[in-house]
């Protein structure tokens, strides 16, 4: 299959709403932007024709960093993909990143299963993770907002969050109030 890589105008590209990565922290984005300013974009992003322009399938961080660096063009691999193929490609690309956050990973696995295109078993094969690992990540989708926010900010460990996520929301709220909220009587914030 021939690779169709072109320099594309940033103005012609639109982020997709199915990207599993939602949180682009400013500091790493600034670092990437500075790297791009110095060396350019080293790995093309992937786009697909959509409506009047192109939709970013993966590489959205590079897109934003290139914009911050003042670039007008970015190298892009253009692929004809259905909605399902584009979503699967985005999930695959983003889950293979070292810096994928646990809840982004959980949301991506959950979305893949909800789409009906994947089962836990097919995800095990696709990503080389154990079934226990994928199931524990999926539990993170059940965290109450207060604990989910703490996990996102790395104020609690994945292990603690996974353990608490096994319980219903009312129990999680009680645990949060008793052990994680401001002024709680028996803090577990440093628990592992």
Short mmCIF file of N, CA, C and O in Angstrom, two decimals, residues 86-137:
data_model
loop_
_atom_site.label_atom_id
_atom_site.label_comp_id
_atom_site.label_asym_id
_atom_site.label_seq_id
_atom_site.Cartn_x
_atom_site.Cartn_y
_atom_site.Cartn_z
N UNK A 86 -11.11 4.71 11.67
CA UNK A 86 -10.42 5.89 12.21
C UNK A 86 -10.39 5.84 13.73
O UNK A 86 -9.36 6.09 14.36
N UNK A 87 -11.52 5.48 14.32
CA UNK A 87 -11.59 5.39 15.78
C UNK A 87 -10.65 4.31 16.30
O UNK A 87 -9.93 4.52 17.27
N UNK A 88 -10.62 3.15 15.66
CA UNK A 88 -9.71 2.07 16.06
C UNK A 88 -8.25 2.50 15.92
O UNK A 88 -7.42 2.21 16.78
N UNK A 89 -7.92 3.20 14.84
CA UNK A 89 -6.55 3.67 14.62
C UNK A 89 -6.15 4.66 15.72
O UNK A 89 -5.03 4.60 16.25
N UNK A 90 -7.05 5.55 16.08
CA UNK A 90 -6.77 6.53 17.13
C UNK A 90 -6.55 5.83 18.47
O UNK A 90 -5.61 6.16 19.21
N UNK A 91 -7.39 4.86 18.77
CA UNK A 91 -7.25 4.12 20.03
C UNK A 91 -5.91 3.38 20.05
O UNK A 91 -5.16 3.47 21.02
N UNK A 92 -5.61 2.68 18.97
CA UNK A 92 -4.36 1.91 18.90
C UNK A 92 -3.15 2.82 19.06
O UNK A 92 -2.26 2.56 19.87
N UNK A 93 -3.10 3.89 18.29
CA UNK A 93 -1.96 4.82 18.33
C UNK A 93 -1.79 5.41 19.71
O UNK A 93 -0.69 5.47 20.24
N UNK A 94 -2.87 5.85 20.33
CA UNK A 94 -2.76 6.52 21.61
C UNK A 94 -2.48 5.57 22.77
O UNK A 94 -1.82 5.95 23.72
N UNK A 95 -2.96 4.34 22.69
CA UNK A 95 -2.68 3.39 23.77
C UNK A 95 -1.25 2.87 23.70
O UNK A 95 -0.75 2.33 24.68
N UNK A 96 -0.59 3.02 22.57
CA UNK A 96 0.79 2.57 22.47
C UNK A 96 1.77 3.63 22.97
O UNK A 96 2.95 3.38 23.07
N UNK A 97 1.28 4.79 23.31
CA UNK A 97 2.12 5.86 23.85
C UNK A 97 2.47 5.53 25.30
O UNK A 97 1.64 5.03 26.05
N UNK A 98 3.68 5.86 25.68
CA UNK A 98 4.12 5.61 27.06
C UNK A 98 3.41 6.49 28.06
O UNK A 98 3.23 6.13 29.21
N UNK A 99 3.01 7.68 27.63
CA UNK A 99 2.46 8.64 28.58
C UNK A 99 0.93 8.64 28.62
O UNK A 99 0.33 9.59 29.11
N UNK A 100 0.30 7.58 28.12
CA UNK A 100 -1.16 7.51 28.18
C UNK A 100 -1.57 7.48 29.65
O UNK A 100 -1.04 6.72 30.44
N UNK A 101 -2.51 8.34 30.00
CA UNK A 101 -3.00 8.39 31.39
C UNK A 101 -3.93 7.20 31.63
O UNK A 101 -4.64 6.77 30.72
N UNK A 102 -3.96 6.69 32.86
CA UNK A 102 -4.80 5.53 33.16
C UNK A 102 -6.26 5.70 32.77
O UNK A 102 -6.87 4.79 32.20
N UNK A 103 -6.85 6.86 33.06
CA UNK A 103 -8.27 7.03 32.73
C UNK A 103 -8.50 7.23 31.24
O UNK A 103 -9.53 6.86 30.71
N UNK A 104 -7.53 7.80 30.52
CA UNK A 104 -7.64 7.89 29.06
C UNK A 104 -7.59 6.48 28.47
O UNK A 104 -8.35 6.15 27.56
N UNK A 105 -6.69 5.68 29.02
CA UNK A 105 -6.58 4.29 28.60
C UNK A 105 -7.90 3.56 28.87
O UNK A 105 -8.42 2.86 28.00
N UNK A 106 -8.45 3.75 30.07
CA UNK A 106 -9.71 3.11 30.45
C UNK A 106 -10.83 3.53 29.49
O UNK A 106 -11.60 2.69 29.01
N UNK A 107 -10.91 4.83 29.21
CA UNK A 107 -11.96 5.33 28.32
C UNK A 107 -11.81 4.76 26.91
O UNK A 107 -12.80 4.44 26.25
N UNK A 108 -10.56 4.62 26.46
CA UNK A 108 -10.32 4.07 25.12
C UNK A 108 -10.74 2.60 25.05
O UNK A 108 -11.42 2.19 24.10
N UNK A 109 -10.37 1.81 26.06
CA UNK A 109 -10.78 0.41 26.09
C UNK A 109 -12.31 0.32 26.14
O UNK A 109 -12.92 -0.48 25.44
N UNK A 110 -12.91 1.15 26.99
CA UNK A 110 -14.36 1.13 27.15
C UNK A 110 -15.06 1.49 25.84
O UNK A 110 -16.02 0.83 25.44
N UNK A 111 -14.54 2.51 25.16
CA UNK A 111 -15.14 2.93 23.90
C UNK A 111 -15.02 1.82 22.84
O UNK A 111 -15.95 1.57 22.08
N UNK A 112 -13.87 1.15 22.82
CA UNK A 112 -13.66 0.05 21.87
C UNK A 112 -14.67 -1.08 22.12
O UNK A 112 -15.21 -1.65 21.17
N UNK A 113 -14.92 -1.38 23.38
CA UNK A 113 -15.88 -2.43 23.71
C UNK A 113 -17.31 -1.98 23.41
O UNK A 113 -18.09 -2.72 22.82
N UNK A 114 -17.64 -0.74 23.79
CA UNK A 114 -18.99 -0.21 23.55
C UNK A 114 -19.32 -0.14 22.07
O UNK A 114 -20.49 -0.26 21.69
N UNK A 115 -18.31 0.04 21.23
CA UNK A 115 -18.54 0.13 19.78
C UNK A 115 -19.05 -1.20 19.21
O UNK A 115 -19.58 -1.24 18.11
N UNK A 116 -18.81 -2.30 19.97
CA UNK A 116 -19.21 -3.62 19.50
C UNK A 116 -18.17 -4.26 18.59
O UNK A 116 -18.33 -5.41 18.17
N UNK A 117 -17.09 -3.54 18.30
CA UNK A 117 -16.05 -4.08 17.43
C UNK A 117 -15.00 -4.87 18.20
O UNK A 117 -14.21 -5.58 17.61
N UNK A 118 -15.01 -4.72 19.53
CA UNK A 118 -13.99 -5.40 20.34
C UNK A 118 -14.61 -6.03 21.58
O UNK A 118 -15.63 -5.57 22.08
N UNK A 119 -13.92 -7.05 22.05
CA UNK A 119 -14.22 -7.66 23.34
C UNK A 119 -12.95 -7.53 24.17
O UNK A 119 -11.89 -7.15 23.64
N UNK A 120 -13.03 -7.86 25.43
CA UNK A 120 -11.82 -7.83 26.26
C UNK A 120 -10.77 -8.75 25.64
O UNK A 120 -9.59 -8.40 25.55
N UNK A 121 -11.21 -9.91 25.15
CA UNK A 121 -10.27 -10.88 24.56
C UNK A 121 -9.59 -10.30 23.32
O UNK A 121 -8.38 -10.48 23.13
N UNK A 122 -10.33 -9.61 22.47
CA UNK A 122 -9.70 -9.05 21.27
C UNK A 122 -8.75 -7.91 21.64
O UNK A 122 -7.73 -7.72 20.98
N UNK A 123 -9.05 -7.18 22.71
CA UNK A 123 -8.15 -6.12 23.16
C UNK A 123 -6.86 -6.71 23.72
O UNK A 123 -5.78 -6.16 23.52
N UNK A 124 -6.98 -7.85 24.41
CA UNK A 124 -5.79 -8.55 24.92
C UNK A 124 -4.86 -8.88 23.75
O UNK A 124 -3.66 -8.62 23.80
N UNK A 125 -5.43 -9.42 22.67
CA UNK A 125 -4.63 -9.78 21.49
C UNK A 125 -4.07 -8.54 20.81
O UNK A 125 -2.91 -8.52 20.41
N UNK A 126 -4.88 -7.52 20.67
CA UNK A 126 -4.49 -6.32 19.92
C UNK A 126 -3.37 -5.54 20.62
O UNK A 126 -2.46 -5.03 19.96
N UNK A 127 -3.43 -5.43 21.95
CA UNK A 127 -2.49 -4.57 22.66
C UNK A 127 -1.45 -5.32 23.49
O UNK A 127 -0.56 -4.71 24.06
N UNK A 128 -1.56 -6.66 23.55
CA UNK A 128 -0.56 -7.43 24.28
C UNK A 128 -0.60 -7.19 25.78
O UNK A 128 0.40 -7.39 26.47
N UNK A 129 -1.72 -6.73 26.29
CA UNK A 129 -1.89 -6.54 27.73
C UNK A 129 -2.65 -7.74 28.26
O UNK A 129 -3.38 -8.40 27.53
N UNK A 130 -2.50 -8.02 29.55
CA UNK A 130 -3.22 -9.15 30.14
C UNK A 130 -4.70 -8.79 30.30
O UNK A 130 -5.07 -7.61 30.37
N UNK A 131 -5.51 -9.81 30.40
CA UNK A 131 -6.94 -9.60 30.63
C UNK A 131 -7.15 -8.87 31.96
O UNK A 131 -7.98 -7.96 32.06
N UNK A 132 -6.38 -9.25 32.99
CA UNK A 132 -6.51 -8.61 34.31
C UNK A 132 -6.17 -7.12 34.21
O UNK A 132 -6.85 -6.29 34.83
N UNK A 133 -5.16 -6.79 33.43
CA UNK A 133 -4.76 -5.39 33.25
C UNK A 133 -5.90 -4.60 32.61
O UNK A 133 -6.28 -3.53 33.09
N UNK A 134 -6.46 -5.12 31.53
CA UNK A 134 -7.54 -4.41 30.83
C UNK A 134 -8.76 -4.29 31.72
O UNK A 134 -9.38 -3.23 31.81
N UNK A 135 -9.12 -5.36 32.42
CA UNK A 135 -10.27 -5.30 33.33
C UNK A 135 -10.05 -4.27 34.44
O UNK A 135 -10.97 -3.53 34.81
N UNK A 136 -8.82 -4.21 34.97
CA UNK A 136 -8.55 -3.24 36.05
C UNK A 136 -8.62 -1.81 35.51
O UNK A 136 -9.13 -0.92 36.19
N UNK A 137 -8.16 -1.60 34.29
CA UNK A 137 -8.27 -0.26 33.68
C UNK A 137 -9.74 0.10 33.46
O UNK A 137 -10.16 1.22 33.72
#
